[in-house]
Coordinates of C-alpha atoms and ligand atoms in Angstrom, one line a residue:
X158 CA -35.6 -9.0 27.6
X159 CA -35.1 -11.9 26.0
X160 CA -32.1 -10.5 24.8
X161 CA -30.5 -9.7 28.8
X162 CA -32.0 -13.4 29.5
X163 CA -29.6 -14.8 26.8
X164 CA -26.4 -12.4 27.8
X165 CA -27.1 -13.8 31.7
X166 CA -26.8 -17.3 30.5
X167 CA -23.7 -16.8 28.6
X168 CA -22.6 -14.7 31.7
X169 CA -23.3 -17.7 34.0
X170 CA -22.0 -20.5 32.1
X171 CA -18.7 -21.0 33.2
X172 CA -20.3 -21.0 36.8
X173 CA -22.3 -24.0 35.8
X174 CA -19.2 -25.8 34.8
X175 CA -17.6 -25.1 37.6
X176 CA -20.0 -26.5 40.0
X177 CA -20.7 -29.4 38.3
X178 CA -17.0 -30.1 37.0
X179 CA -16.2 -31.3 40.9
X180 CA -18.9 -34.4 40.9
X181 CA -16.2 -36.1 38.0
X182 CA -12.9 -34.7 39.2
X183 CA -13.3 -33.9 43.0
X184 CA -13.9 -36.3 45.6
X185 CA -10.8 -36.2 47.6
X186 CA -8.5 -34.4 50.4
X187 CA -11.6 -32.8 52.3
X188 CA -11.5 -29.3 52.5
X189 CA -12.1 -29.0 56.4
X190 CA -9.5 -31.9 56.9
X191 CA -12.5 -33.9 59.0
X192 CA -11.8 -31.0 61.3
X193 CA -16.0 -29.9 63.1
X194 CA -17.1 -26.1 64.1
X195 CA -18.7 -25.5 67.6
X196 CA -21.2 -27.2 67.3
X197 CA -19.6 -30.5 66.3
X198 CA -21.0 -31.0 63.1
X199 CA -18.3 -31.4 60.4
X200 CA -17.8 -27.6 59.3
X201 CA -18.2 -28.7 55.2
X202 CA -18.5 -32.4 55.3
X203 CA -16.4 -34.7 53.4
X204 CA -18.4 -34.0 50.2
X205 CA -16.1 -30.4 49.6
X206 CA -12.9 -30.9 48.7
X207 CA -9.7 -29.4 47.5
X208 CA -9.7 -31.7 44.3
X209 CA -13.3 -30.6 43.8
X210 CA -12.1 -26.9 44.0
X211 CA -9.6 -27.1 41.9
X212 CA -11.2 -29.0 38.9
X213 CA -14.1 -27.0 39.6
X214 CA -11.3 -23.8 38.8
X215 CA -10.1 -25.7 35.4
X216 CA -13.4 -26.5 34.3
X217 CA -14.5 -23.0 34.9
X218 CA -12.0 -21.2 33.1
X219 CA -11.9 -23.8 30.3
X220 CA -15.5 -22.9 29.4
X221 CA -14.6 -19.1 29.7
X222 CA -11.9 -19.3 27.3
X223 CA -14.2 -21.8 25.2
X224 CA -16.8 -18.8 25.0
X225 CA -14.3 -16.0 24.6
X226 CA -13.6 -17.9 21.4
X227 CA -16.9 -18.9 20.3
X228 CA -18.8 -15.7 20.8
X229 CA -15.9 -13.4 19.5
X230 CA -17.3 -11.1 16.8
X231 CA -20.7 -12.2 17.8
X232 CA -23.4 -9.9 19.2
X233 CA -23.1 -11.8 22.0
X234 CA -19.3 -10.7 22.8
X235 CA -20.0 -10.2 26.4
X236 CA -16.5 -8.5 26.6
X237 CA -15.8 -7.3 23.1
X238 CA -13.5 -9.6 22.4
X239 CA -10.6 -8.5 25.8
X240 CA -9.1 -11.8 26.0
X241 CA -7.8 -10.9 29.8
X242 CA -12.3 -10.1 30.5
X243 CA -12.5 -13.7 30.0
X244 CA -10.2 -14.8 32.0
X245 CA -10.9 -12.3 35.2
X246 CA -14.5 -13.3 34.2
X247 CA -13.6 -17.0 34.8
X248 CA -12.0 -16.5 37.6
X249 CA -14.3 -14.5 39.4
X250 CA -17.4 -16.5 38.2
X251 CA -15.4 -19.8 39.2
X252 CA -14.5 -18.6 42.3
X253 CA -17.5 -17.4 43.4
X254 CA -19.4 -20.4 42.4
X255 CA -17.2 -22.6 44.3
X256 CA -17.2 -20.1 47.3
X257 CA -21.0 -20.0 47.5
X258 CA -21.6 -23.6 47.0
X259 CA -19.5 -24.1 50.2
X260 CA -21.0 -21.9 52.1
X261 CA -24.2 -23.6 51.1
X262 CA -22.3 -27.0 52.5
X263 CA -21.2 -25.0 55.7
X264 CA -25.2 -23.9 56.3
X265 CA -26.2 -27.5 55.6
X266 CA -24.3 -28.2 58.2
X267 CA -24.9 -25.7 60.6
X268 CA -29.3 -27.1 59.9
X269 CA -28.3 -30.4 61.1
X270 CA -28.0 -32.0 57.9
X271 CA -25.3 -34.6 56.8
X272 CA -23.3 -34.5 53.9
X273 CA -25.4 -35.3 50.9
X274 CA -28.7 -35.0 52.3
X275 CA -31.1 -32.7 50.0
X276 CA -32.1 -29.6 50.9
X277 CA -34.1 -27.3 48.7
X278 CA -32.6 -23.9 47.5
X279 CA -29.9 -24.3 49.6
X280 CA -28.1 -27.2 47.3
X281 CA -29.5 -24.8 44.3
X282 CA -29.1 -21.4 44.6
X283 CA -26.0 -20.4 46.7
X284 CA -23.5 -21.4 44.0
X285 CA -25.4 -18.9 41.4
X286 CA -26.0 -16.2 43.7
X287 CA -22.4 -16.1 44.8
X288 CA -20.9 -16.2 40.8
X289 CA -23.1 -13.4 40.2
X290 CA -22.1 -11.1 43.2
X291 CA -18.3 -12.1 42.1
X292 CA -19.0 -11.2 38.3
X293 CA -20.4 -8.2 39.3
X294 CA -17.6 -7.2 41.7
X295 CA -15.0 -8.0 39.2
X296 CA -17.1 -5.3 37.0
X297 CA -18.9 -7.3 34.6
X298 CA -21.5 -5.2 33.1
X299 CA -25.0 -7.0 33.2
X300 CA -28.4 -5.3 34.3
X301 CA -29.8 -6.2 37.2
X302 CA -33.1 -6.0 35.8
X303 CA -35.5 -8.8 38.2
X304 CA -37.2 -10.6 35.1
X305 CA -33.8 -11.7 33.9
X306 CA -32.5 -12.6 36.8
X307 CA -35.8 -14.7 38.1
X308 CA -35.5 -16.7 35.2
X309 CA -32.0 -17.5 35.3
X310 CA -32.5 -18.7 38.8
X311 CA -35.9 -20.6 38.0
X312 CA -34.1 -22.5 35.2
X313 CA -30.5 -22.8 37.6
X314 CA -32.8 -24.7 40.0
X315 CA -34.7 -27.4 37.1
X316 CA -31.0 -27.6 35.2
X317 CA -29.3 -28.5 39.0
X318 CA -31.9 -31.4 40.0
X319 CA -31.6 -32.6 36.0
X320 CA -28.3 -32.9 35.8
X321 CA -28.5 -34.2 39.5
X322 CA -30.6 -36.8 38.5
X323 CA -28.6 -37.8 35.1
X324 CA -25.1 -37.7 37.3
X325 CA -26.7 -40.4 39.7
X326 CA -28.4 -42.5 36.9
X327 CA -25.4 -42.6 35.4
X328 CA -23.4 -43.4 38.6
X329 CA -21.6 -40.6 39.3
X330 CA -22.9 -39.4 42.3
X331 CA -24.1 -41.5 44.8
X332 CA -28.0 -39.3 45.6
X333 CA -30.0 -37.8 42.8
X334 CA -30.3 -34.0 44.5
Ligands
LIG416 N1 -17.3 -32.1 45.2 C1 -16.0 -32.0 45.6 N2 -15.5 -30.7 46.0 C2 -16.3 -29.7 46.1 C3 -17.7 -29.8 45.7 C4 -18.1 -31.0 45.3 O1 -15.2 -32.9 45.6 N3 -15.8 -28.5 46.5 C5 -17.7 -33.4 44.8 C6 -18.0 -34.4 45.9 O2 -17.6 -35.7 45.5 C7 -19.5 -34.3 46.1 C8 -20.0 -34.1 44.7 O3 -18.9 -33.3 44.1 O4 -20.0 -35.5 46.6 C9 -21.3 -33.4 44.6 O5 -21.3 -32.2 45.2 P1 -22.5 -31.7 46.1 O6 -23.8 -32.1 45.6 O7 -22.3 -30.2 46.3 O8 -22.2 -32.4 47.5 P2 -23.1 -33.2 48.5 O9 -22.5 -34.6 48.6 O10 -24.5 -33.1 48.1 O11 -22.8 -32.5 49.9 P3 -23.6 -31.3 50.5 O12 -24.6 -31.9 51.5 O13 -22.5 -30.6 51.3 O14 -24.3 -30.4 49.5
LIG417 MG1 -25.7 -31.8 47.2

């Protein structure tokens, strides 16, 4: 078990970078061009934008080539060492975590809240959710066993609001959620 909790993390990784890589190289041409859905709320919010989405990309696939060549040989070799794993891996796990943490965005919205307001699970959660779905569509193999996986989201949600915290302490982002 602790074993399958160790592989998740490794799995997840490059997920985490890419969701947090945007707060230092995003920022700028807003995804939804200031453009609002039907109900006249902005349908992202200027905090989602295509800079964020594409250092969010880099950043993810940087760390999946970083632990193609860290854990190669190791017992950890999610993808025994398939060089072109690790890079449909990054993609897929970047992607989605990009994907899901706009949707969380465009459901913030939707609530009523503005850009950068805090809103629990939904500023936590999505981004994770949607990089596992993606792994899992691109045929990662990781067992869906609910111990494992409750874990990785309890300690997605602590890791989130702490590096929340540290990014606005430090002054890059403006709110500490
Ligand atoms: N960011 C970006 N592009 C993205 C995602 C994030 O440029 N696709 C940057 C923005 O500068 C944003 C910061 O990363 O302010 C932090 O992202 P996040 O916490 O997701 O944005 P919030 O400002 O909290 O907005 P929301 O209410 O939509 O969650
Ligand atoms: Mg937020």
């Amino acid at each position: 078990m602790l074993d399958e909790f160790i592989r998740l993390i490794l799995l997840i990784l490059p997920a985490y970078a890419a969701n947090a890589a945007p707060v230092v190289l995003g920022g700028r041409f807003p995804i939804d061009g200031g453009m609002r859905a039907w109900d006249k709320r902005p349908i992202f919010g200027s905090s989602k934008t295509w800079l964020g989405l594409l250092g969010g990309m880099a950043a993810g696939l940087l760390a999946a080539a970083l632990e193609a060549h860290m854990l190669r040989g190791t017992a950890y070799d999610l993808w025994a060492g398939r060089p072109e794993w690790y890079a449909g891996m990054g993609l897929a796990l970047s992607a989605g975590a990009l994907a899901g943490d706009l949707a969380g965005s465009f459901i913030k919205r939707r609530l009523g809240l503005p850009a950068g307001r805090p809103s629990w699970l939904l500023d936590q959660l999505p981004f994770v959710l949607a990089a596992l779905l993606a792994a899992w569509l691109a045929g990662a193999s990781f067992a869906f066993s609910p111990m494992p996986l409750i874990f990785l989201l309890a300690l997605t949600i602590v890791l989130h609001r702490a590096a929340n915290a540290f990014a606005h302490a430090s002054g890059l982002k403006k709110v500490p959620w």
